[in-house]
């Protein structure tokens, strides 16, 4: 269905919009949980042989995990084993031909002991046959930090708009927020950058600048469209 709007209605719609005000809120918070992903892979002409090839590495990896678990350093364990055929390209026949089987063991787990991340990762990368990805840092409750940053952004938007009204000699009560957009950004920062961000962290609180694992800069940009208040 096609809708037609008169010139007068378009002008009225444009006149109702007063301005768009943007504000950014930042929360500096330390990471409190770290995730690890490890893989052990072996290929052979048959599935049983491929699995046998990774047995020693898998055992050493799981034994180390059991040590961490006994010390209360792990949580959220997930593990799986798969055996799948794989194909490889034959230049002579110019075709992908059956090449055997690949056995893959995957272990994922998390730790709340952020101070031990380096030693855990060093041990994982020292086990022969284990491929350990770089640890990923995150939060137990990421939304709580985003909410704090959003609240700070809203306070800044209101301050900026009220200042505009004062400068332009317009009553604040003549306007209202009609619509908005929100852009969330989380970024991990190195220790050397944290001090520079401290002055702009509107809701940083009592964050320690020497937190283990680094500091996250949780940033929210809020854009609010203000319109003329209805009579």
PDB file of C-alpha atoms in Angstrom:
ATOM      1  CA  UNK A   1       0.000   0.000   0.000  1.00  0.00           C
ATOM      2  CA  UNK A   2       1.380   3.423  -0.968  1.00  0.00           C
ATOM      3  CA  UNK A   3       1.011   6.271   1.506  1.00  0.00           C
ATOM      4  CA  UNK A   4       0.914   9.888   0.354  1.00  0.00           C
ATOM      5  CA  UNK A   5       1.881  12.710   2.642  1.00  0.00           C
ATOM      6  CA  UNK A   6       1.008  16.324   2.060  1.00  0.00           C
ATOM      7  CA  UNK A   7       3.671  19.001   2.016  1.00  0.00           C
ATOM      8  CA  UNK A   8       2.123  20.513   5.140  1.00  0.00           C
ATOM      9  CA  UNK A   9       2.308  17.228   7.102  1.00  0.00           C
ATOM     10  CA  UNK A  10       5.974  16.738   6.168  1.00  0.00           C
ATOM     11  CA  UNK A  11       6.800  20.256   7.310  1.00  0.00           C
ATOM     12  CA  UNK A  12       4.980  19.736  10.587  1.00  0.00           C
ATOM     13  CA  UNK A  13       6.919  16.515  11.171  1.00  0.00           C
ATOM     14  CA  UNK A  14      10.218  18.280  10.512  1.00  0.00           C
ATOM     15  CA  UNK A  15       9.320  21.172  12.800  1.00  0.00           C
ATOM     16  CA  UNK A  16       8.619  18.849  15.712  1.00  0.00           C
ATOM     17  CA  UNK A  17      12.225  17.632  15.833  1.00  0.00           C
ATOM     18  CA  UNK A  18      14.336  20.049  17.868  1.00  0.00           C
ATOM     19  CA  UNK A  19      17.765  18.402  17.980  1.00  0.00           C
ATOM     20  CA  UNK A  20      19.716  15.179  18.459  1.00  0.00           C
ATOM     21  CA  UNK A  21      22.091  15.027  21.421  1.00  0.00           C
ATOM     22  CA  UNK A  22      24.813  12.408  21.812  1.00  0.00           C
ATOM     23  CA  UNK A  23      26.648  11.282  24.927  1.00  0.00           C
ATOM     24  CA  UNK A  24      29.126   8.532  25.746  1.00  0.00           C
ATOM     25  CA  UNK A  25      29.295   6.720  29.065  1.00  0.00           C
ATOM     26  CA  UNK A  26      32.312   4.617  30.059  1.00  0.00           C
ATOM     27  CA  UNK A  27      32.771   2.008  32.774  1.00  0.00           C
ATOM     28  CA  UNK A  28      36.271   0.740  33.566  1.00  0.00           C
ATOM     29  CA  UNK A  29      35.934  -2.708  35.104  1.00  0.00           C
ATOM     30  CA  UNK A  30      38.356  -5.605  35.688  1.00  0.00           C
ATOM     31  CA  UNK A  31      37.684  -8.934  34.011  1.00  0.00           C
ATOM     32  CA  UNK A  32      36.530 -11.621  36.424  1.00  0.00           C
ATOM     33  CA  UNK A  33      36.374 -14.783  34.285  1.00  0.00           C
ATOM     34  CA  UNK A  34      38.727 -16.241  31.659  1.00  0.00           C
ATOM     35  CA  UNK A  35      37.940 -18.915  29.061  1.00  0.00           C
ATOM     36  CA  UNK A  36      40.311 -21.509  27.589  1.00  0.00           C
ATOM     37  CA  UNK A  37      39.904 -23.679  24.483  1.00  0.00           C
ATOM     38  CA  UNK A  38      42.258 -26.595  23.768  1.00  0.00           C
ATOM     39  CA  UNK A  39      42.320 -29.088  20.907  1.00  0.00           C
ATOM     40  CA  UNK A  40      44.194 -32.304  20.214  1.00  0.00           C
ATOM     41  CA  UNK A  41      44.111 -33.655  16.684  1.00  0.00           C
ATOM     42  CA  UNK A  42      45.423 -36.763  14.943  1.00  0.00           C
ATOM     43  CA  UNK A  43      45.011 -38.213  11.459  1.00  0.00           C
ATOM     44  CA  UNK A  44      45.371 -41.823  10.302  1.00  0.00           C
ATOM     45  CA  UNK A  45      44.023 -44.330   7.804  1.00  0.00           C
ATOM     46  CA  UNK A  46      41.344 -45.483  10.267  1.00  0.00           C
ATOM     47  CA  UNK A  47      39.338 -43.990  13.089  1.00  0.00           C
ATOM     48  CA  UNK A  48      40.738 -46.237  15.887  1.00  0.00           C
ATOM     49  CA  UNK A  49      44.319 -45.488  14.861  1.00  0.00           C
ATOM     50  CA  UNK A  50      43.600 -41.738  14.734  1.00  0.00           C
ATOM     51  CA  UNK A  51      42.134 -41.866  18.246  1.00  0.00           C
ATOM     52  CA  UNK A  52      45.072 -43.879  19.510  1.00  0.00           C
ATOM     53  CA  UNK A  53      47.456 -41.238  18.213  1.00  0.00           C
ATOM     54  CA  UNK A  54      45.975 -38.554  20.490  1.00  0.00           C
ATOM     55  CA  UNK A  55      45.472 -40.698  23.611  1.00  0.00           C
ATOM     56  CA  UNK A  56      48.673 -39.642  25.373  1.00  0.00           C
ATOM     57  CA  UNK A  57      48.161 -35.932  24.761  1.00  0.00           C
ATOM     58  CA  UNK A  58      44.508 -36.097  25.801  1.00  0.00           C
ATOM     59  CA  UNK A  59      45.406 -37.912  29.005  1.00  0.00           C
ATOM     60  CA  UNK A  60      48.077 -35.355  29.934  1.00  0.00           C
ATOM     61  CA  UNK A  61      45.641 -32.534  29.190  1.00  0.00           C
ATOM     62  CA  UNK A  62      42.786 -34.012  31.223  1.00  0.00           C
ATOM     63  CA  UNK A  63      45.148 -34.877  34.087  1.00  0.00           C
ATOM     64  CA  UNK A  64      46.214 -31.242  34.257  1.00  0.00           C
ATOM     65  CA  UNK A  65      42.589 -30.125  34.169  1.00  0.00           C
ATOM     66  CA  UNK A  66      41.846 -32.454  37.110  1.00  0.00           C
ATOM     67  CA  UNK A  67      44.654 -30.770  39.069  1.00  0.00           C
ATOM     68  CA  UNK A  68      43.136 -27.352  38.395  1.00  0.00           C
ATOM     69  CA  UNK A  69      39.666 -28.610  39.320  1.00  0.00           C
ATOM     70  CA  UNK A  70      40.878 -30.114  42.591  1.00  0.00           C
ATOM     71  CA  UNK A  71      42.280 -26.692  43.469  1.00  0.00           C
ATOM     72  CA  UNK A  72      38.950 -24.999  42.763  1.00  0.00           C
ATOM     73  CA  UNK A  73      40.334 -23.133  39.744  1.00  0.00           C
ATOM     74  CA  UNK A  74      37.929 -24.302  37.048  1.00  0.00           C
ATOM     75  CA  UNK A  75      34.285 -24.122  36.032  1.00  0.00           C
ATOM     76  CA  UNK A  76      32.080 -24.523  32.938  1.00  0.00           C
ATOM     77  CA  UNK A  77      33.887 -27.572  31.582  1.00  0.00           C
ATOM     78  CA  UNK A  78      32.872 -28.810  28.118  1.00  0.00           C
ATOM     79  CA  UNK A  79      34.636 -31.601  26.253  1.00  0.00           C
ATOM     80  CA  UNK A  80      33.973 -33.622  23.124  1.00  0.00           C
ATOM     81  CA  UNK A  81      35.608 -36.198  20.859  1.00  0.00           C
ATOM     82  CA  UNK A  82      34.858 -36.624  17.173  1.00  0.00           C
ATOM     83  CA  UNK A  83      36.175 -38.863  14.389  1.00  0.00           C
ATOM     84  CA  UNK A  84      35.483 -37.747  10.838  1.00  0.00           C
ATOM     85  CA  UNK A  85      36.758 -38.638   7.379  1.00  0.00           C
ATOM     86  CA  UNK A  86      38.795 -36.022   5.595  1.00  0.00           C
ATOM     87  CA  UNK A  87      39.571 -35.439   1.941  1.00  0.00           C
ATOM     88  CA  UNK A  88      42.728 -34.168   0.344  1.00  0.00           C
ATOM     89  CA  UNK A  89      43.376 -32.743  -3.101  1.00  0.00           C
ATOM     90  CA  UNK A  90      45.129 -34.973  -5.617  1.00  0.00           C
ATOM     91  CA  UNK A  91      46.935 -32.856  -8.193  1.00  0.00           C
ATOM     92  CA  UNK A  92      47.257 -35.786 -10.596  1.00  0.00           C
ATOM     93  CA  UNK A  93      43.529 -36.532 -10.714  1.00  0.00           C
ATOM     94  CA  UNK A  94      42.503 -32.963  -9.855  1.00  0.00           C
ATOM     95  CA  UNK A  95      39.987 -34.297  -7.377  1.00  0.00           C
ATOM     96  CA  UNK A  96      39.412 -34.326  -3.610  1.00  0.00           C
ATOM     97  CA  UNK A  97      40.030 -37.894  -2.562  1.00  0.00           C
ATOM     98  CA  UNK A  98      39.479 -39.745   0.689  1.00  0.00           C
ATOM     99  CA  UNK A  99      42.558 -39.257   2.855  1.00  0.00           C
ATOM    100  CA  UNK A 100      41.719 -41.050   6.068  1.00  0.00           C
ATOM    101  CA  UNK A 101      40.209 -40.036   9.388  1.00  0.00           C
ATOM    102  CA  UNK A 102      40.829 -37.165  11.749  1.00  0.00           C
ATOM    103  CA  UNK A 103      40.232 -37.578  15.488  1.00  0.00           C
ATOM    104  CA  UNK A 104      39.612 -34.343  17.377  1.00  0.00           C
ATOM    105  CA  UNK A 105      39.365 -33.866  21.137  1.00  0.00           C
ATOM    106  CA  UNK A 106      38.212 -30.454  22.385  1.00  0.00           C
ATOM    107  CA  UNK A 107      38.343 -29.197  25.973  1.00  0.00           C
ATOM    108  CA  UNK A 108      36.858 -25.876  27.035  1.00  0.00           C
ATOM    109  CA  UNK A 109      36.822 -24.499  30.565  1.00  0.00           C
ATOM    110  CA  UNK A 110      36.821 -21.258  32.507  1.00  0.00           C
ATOM    111  CA  UNK A 111      38.550 -19.951  35.598  1.00  0.00           C
ATOM    112  CA  UNK A 112      37.789 -17.185  38.074  1.00  0.00           C
ATOM    113  CA  UNK A 113      41.429 -17.142  39.163  1.00  0.00           C
ATOM    114  CA  UNK A 114      42.453 -14.356  36.791  1.00  0.00           C
ATOM    115  CA  UNK A 115      45.857 -14.040  38.446  1.00  0.00           C
ATOM    116  CA  UNK A 116      46.729 -17.591  37.344  1.00  0.00           C
ATOM    117  CA  UNK A 117      45.902 -17.140  33.652  1.00  0.00           C
ATOM    118  CA  UNK A 118      49.504 -16.868  32.470  1.00  0.00           C
ATOM    119  CA  UNK A 119      50.684 -19.947  34.341  1.00  0.00           C
ATOM    120  CA  UNK A 120      47.669 -22.002  33.194  1.00  0.00           C
ATOM    121  CA  UNK A 121      48.149 -21.022  29.566  1.00  0.00           C
ATOM    122  CA  UNK A 122      51.900 -21.680  29.756  1.00  0.00           C
ATOM    123  CA  UNK A 123      51.221 -25.195  31.037  1.00  0.00           C
ATOM    124  CA  UNK A 124      48.588 -25.876  28.382  1.00  0.00           C
ATOM    125  CA  UNK A 125      50.902 -24.764  25.585  1.00  0.00           C
ATOM    126  CA  UNK A 126      53.673 -26.969  26.993  1.00  0.00           C
ATOM    127  CA  UNK A 127      51.722 -30.218  26.575  1.00  0.00           C
ATOM    128  CA  UNK A 128      52.896 -32.014  23.455  1.00  0.00           C
ATOM    129  CA  UNK A 129      50.171 -32.240  20.810  1.00  0.00           C
ATOM    130  CA  UNK A 130      47.852 -29.693  22.446  1.00  0.00           C
ATOM    131  CA  UNK A 131      46.777 -26.575  20.556  1.00  0.00           C
ATOM    132  CA  UNK A 132      45.702 -23.960  23.115  1.00  0.00           C
ATOM    133  CA  UNK A 133      44.133 -20.726  21.918  1.00  0.00           C
ATOM    134  CA  UNK A 134      44.851 -17.425  23.631  1.00  0.00           C
ATOM    135  CA  UNK A 135      42.677 -16.959  26.733  1.00  0.00           C
ATOM    136  CA  UNK A 136      39.547 -14.847  26.263  1.00  0.00           C
ATOM    137  CA  UNK A 137      38.570 -12.450  29.042  1.00  0.00           C
ATOM    138  CA  UNK A 138      34.986 -11.603  29.936  1.00  0.00           C
ATOM    139  CA  UNK A 139      32.569 -10.922  32.821  1.00  0.00           C
ATOM    140  CA  UNK A 140      30.252 -12.976  34.960  1.00  0.00           C
ATOM    141  CA  UNK A 141      27.615 -10.253  34.588  1.00  0.00           C
ATOM    142  CA  UNK A 142      28.447  -8.117  31.522  1.00  0.00           C
ATOM    143  CA  UNK A 143      25.015  -6.477  31.377  1.00  0.00           C
ATOM    144  CA  UNK A 144      25.470  -4.841  34.777  1.00  0.00           C
ATOM    145  CA  UNK A 145      28.496  -2.927  33.447  1.00  0.00           C
ATOM    146  CA  UNK A 146      26.688  -1.948  30.241  1.00  0.00           C
ATOM    147  CA  UNK A 147      23.777  -0.647  32.317  1.00  0.00           C
ATOM    148  CA  UNK A 148      26.133   1.532  34.370  1.00  0.00           C
ATOM    149  CA  UNK A 149      27.712   2.946  31.231  1.00  0.00           C
ATOM    150  CA  UNK A 150      24.274   3.610  29.684  1.00  0.00           C
ATOM    151  CA  UNK A 151      23.131   5.451  32.814  1.00  0.00           C
ATOM    152  CA  UNK A 152      26.246   7.620  32.645  1.00  0.00           C
ATOM    153  CA  UNK A 153      25.628   8.334  28.954  1.00  0.00           C
ATOM    154  CA  UNK A 154      22.032   9.395  29.692  1.00  0.00           C
ATOM    155  CA  UNK A 155      23.187  11.766  32.433  1.00  0.00           C
ATOM    156  CA  UNK A 156      25.632  13.360  29.999  1.00  0.00           C
ATOM    157  CA  UNK A 157      22.964  13.701  27.287  1.00  0.00           C
ATOM    158  CA  UNK A 158      20.638  15.472  29.725  1.00  0.00           C
ATOM    159  CA  UNK A 159      23.392  17.829  30.885  1.00  0.00           C
ATOM    160  CA  UNK A 160      24.273  18.730  27.311  1.00  0.00           C
ATOM    161  CA  UNK A 161      20.673  19.301  26.277  1.00  0.00           C
ATOM    162  CA  UNK A 162      19.883  21.427  29.329  1.00  0.00           C
ATOM    163  CA  UNK A 163      22.970  23.508  28.575  1.00  0.00           C
ATOM    164  CA  UNK A 164      21.775  24.018  25.009  1.00  0.00           C
ATOM    165  CA  UNK A 165      18.390  25.167  26.286  1.00  0.00           C
ATOM    166  CA  UNK A 166      20.094  27.632  28.633  1.00  0.00           C
ATOM    167  CA  UNK A 167      22.318  29.053  25.905  1.00  0.00           C
ATOM    168  CA  UNK A 168      19.410  29.370  23.463  1.00  0.00           C
ATOM    169  CA  UNK A 169      17.025  30.700  26.125  1.00  0.00           C
ATOM    170  CA  UNK A 170      14.488  27.957  25.623  1.00  0.00           C
ATOM    171  CA  UNK A 171      12.551  26.354  28.518  1.00  0.00           C
ATOM    172  CA  UNK A 172      13.628  22.760  29.085  1.00  0.00           C
ATOM    173  CA  UNK A 173      10.023  21.725  29.789  1.00  0.00           C
ATOM    174  CA  UNK A 174       9.081  22.576  26.191  1.00  0.00           C
ATOM    175  CA  UNK A 175      10.899  19.466  24.923  1.00  0.00           C
ATOM    176  CA  UNK A 176      10.911  15.738  25.476  1.00  0.00           C
ATOM    177  CA  UNK A 177      13.007  12.772  24.354  1.00  0.00           C
ATOM    178  CA  UNK A 178      11.152  11.050  21.530  1.00  0.00           C
ATOM    179  CA  UNK A 179      13.533   8.379  20.184  1.00  0.00           C
ATOM    180  CA  UNK A 180      17.055   7.102  20.693  1.00  0.00           C
ATOM    181  CA  UNK A 181      19.759   4.745  19.478  1.00  0.00           C
ATOM    182  CA  UNK A 182      22.325   2.894  21.586  1.00  0.00           C
ATOM    183  CA  UNK A 183      25.743   1.572  20.556  1.00  0.00           C
ATOM    184  CA  UNK A 184      27.532  -0.798  22.974  1.00  0.00           C
ATOM    185  CA  UNK A 185      31.282  -1.420  22.703  1.00  0.00           C
ATOM    186  CA  UNK A 186      33.428  -3.570  24.989  1.00  0.00           C
ATOM    187  CA  UNK A 187      37.179  -3.495  24.595  1.00  0.00           C
ATOM    188  CA  UNK A 188      40.062  -5.019  26.535  1.00  0.00           C
ATOM    189  CA  UNK A 189      42.856  -2.564  27.254  1.00  0.00           C
ATOM    190  CA  UNK A 190      46.450  -3.107  28.266  1.00  0.00           C
ATOM    191  CA  UNK A 191      47.809  -1.851  31.561  1.00  0.00           C
ATOM    192  CA  UNK A 192      49.631   1.072  29.941  1.00  0.00           C
ATOM    193  CA  UNK A 193      46.384   2.500  28.546  1.00  0.00           C
ATOM    194  CA  UNK A 194      44.260   2.231  31.664  1.00  0.00           C
ATOM    195  CA  UNK A 195      45.515   5.392  33.352  1.00  0.00           C
ATOM    196  CA  UNK A 196      44.641   7.458  30.286  1.00  0.00           C
ATOM    197  CA  UNK A 197      41.069   6.191  30.370  1.00  0.00           C
ATOM    198  CA  UNK A 198      40.575   6.801  34.082  1.00  0.00           C
ATOM    199  CA  UNK A 199      39.754  10.494  33.707  1.00  0.00           C
ATOM    200  CA  UNK A 200      36.967   9.821  31.176  1.00  0.00           C
ATOM    201  CA  UNK A 201      35.382   6.928  33.087  1.00  0.00           C
ATOM    202  CA  UNK A 202      32.196   8.563  34.320  1.00  0.00           C
ATOM    203  CA  UNK A 203      31.211   5.490  36.320  1.00  0.00           C
ATOM    204  CA  UNK A 204      34.532   3.807  37.021  1.00  0.00           C
ATOM    205  CA  UNK A 205      34.033   3.820  40.778  1.00  0.00           C
ATOM    206  CA  UNK A 206      36.903   2.386  42.776  1.00  0.00           C
ATOM    207  CA  UNK A 207      38.430   0.273  40.010  1.00  0.00           C
ATOM    208  CA  UNK A 208      41.967  -0.793  40.793  1.00  0.00           C
ATOM    209  CA  UNK A 209      44.330   0.194  37.997  1.00  0.00           C
ATOM    210  CA  UNK A 210      46.574  -2.828  38.650  1.00  0.00           C
ATOM    211  CA  UNK A 211      43.849  -5.459  38.265  1.00  0.00           C
ATOM    212  CA  UNK A 212      45.040  -8.858  37.088  1.00  0.00           C
ATOM    213  CA  UNK A 213      44.102  -9.687  33.494  1.00  0.00           C
ATOM    214  CA  UNK A 214      43.647  -6.082  32.428  1.00  0.00           C
ATOM    215  CA  UNK A 215      40.789  -3.624  32.505  1.00  0.00           C
ATOM    216  CA  UNK A 216      37.785  -3.594  30.195  1.00  0.00           C
ATOM    217  CA  UNK A 217      36.556  -0.326  28.766  1.00  0.00           C
ATOM    218  CA  UNK A 218      32.803  -0.787  28.476  1.00  0.00           C
ATOM    219  CA  UNK A 219      31.532   2.092  26.365  1.00  0.00           C
ATOM    220  CA  UNK A 220      28.006   3.116  25.431  1.00  0.00           C
ATOM    221  CA  UNK A 221      27.111   5.881  22.990  1.00  0.00           C
ATOM    222  CA  UNK A 222      23.568   7.192  23.329  1.00  0.00           C
ATOM    223  CA  UNK A 223      21.880   9.381  20.710  1.00  0.00           C
ATOM    224  CA  UNK A 224      18.594  10.966  21.803  1.00  0.00           C
ATOM    225  CA  UNK A 225      16.211  12.853  19.533  1.00  0.00           C
ATOM    226  CA  UNK A 226      14.418  15.671  21.360  1.00  0.00           C
ATOM    227  CA  UNK A 227      11.155  17.065  20.007  1.00  0.00           C
ATOM    228  CA  UNK A 228       8.869  19.944  20.913  1.00  0.00           C
ATOM    229  CA  UNK A 229       6.549  19.012  23.754  1.00  0.00           C
ATOM    230  CA  UNK A 230       2.880  18.677  22.844  1.00  0.00           C
ATOM    231  CA  UNK A 231       0.682  21.435  24.114  1.00  0.00           C
TER     232      UNK A 231
END
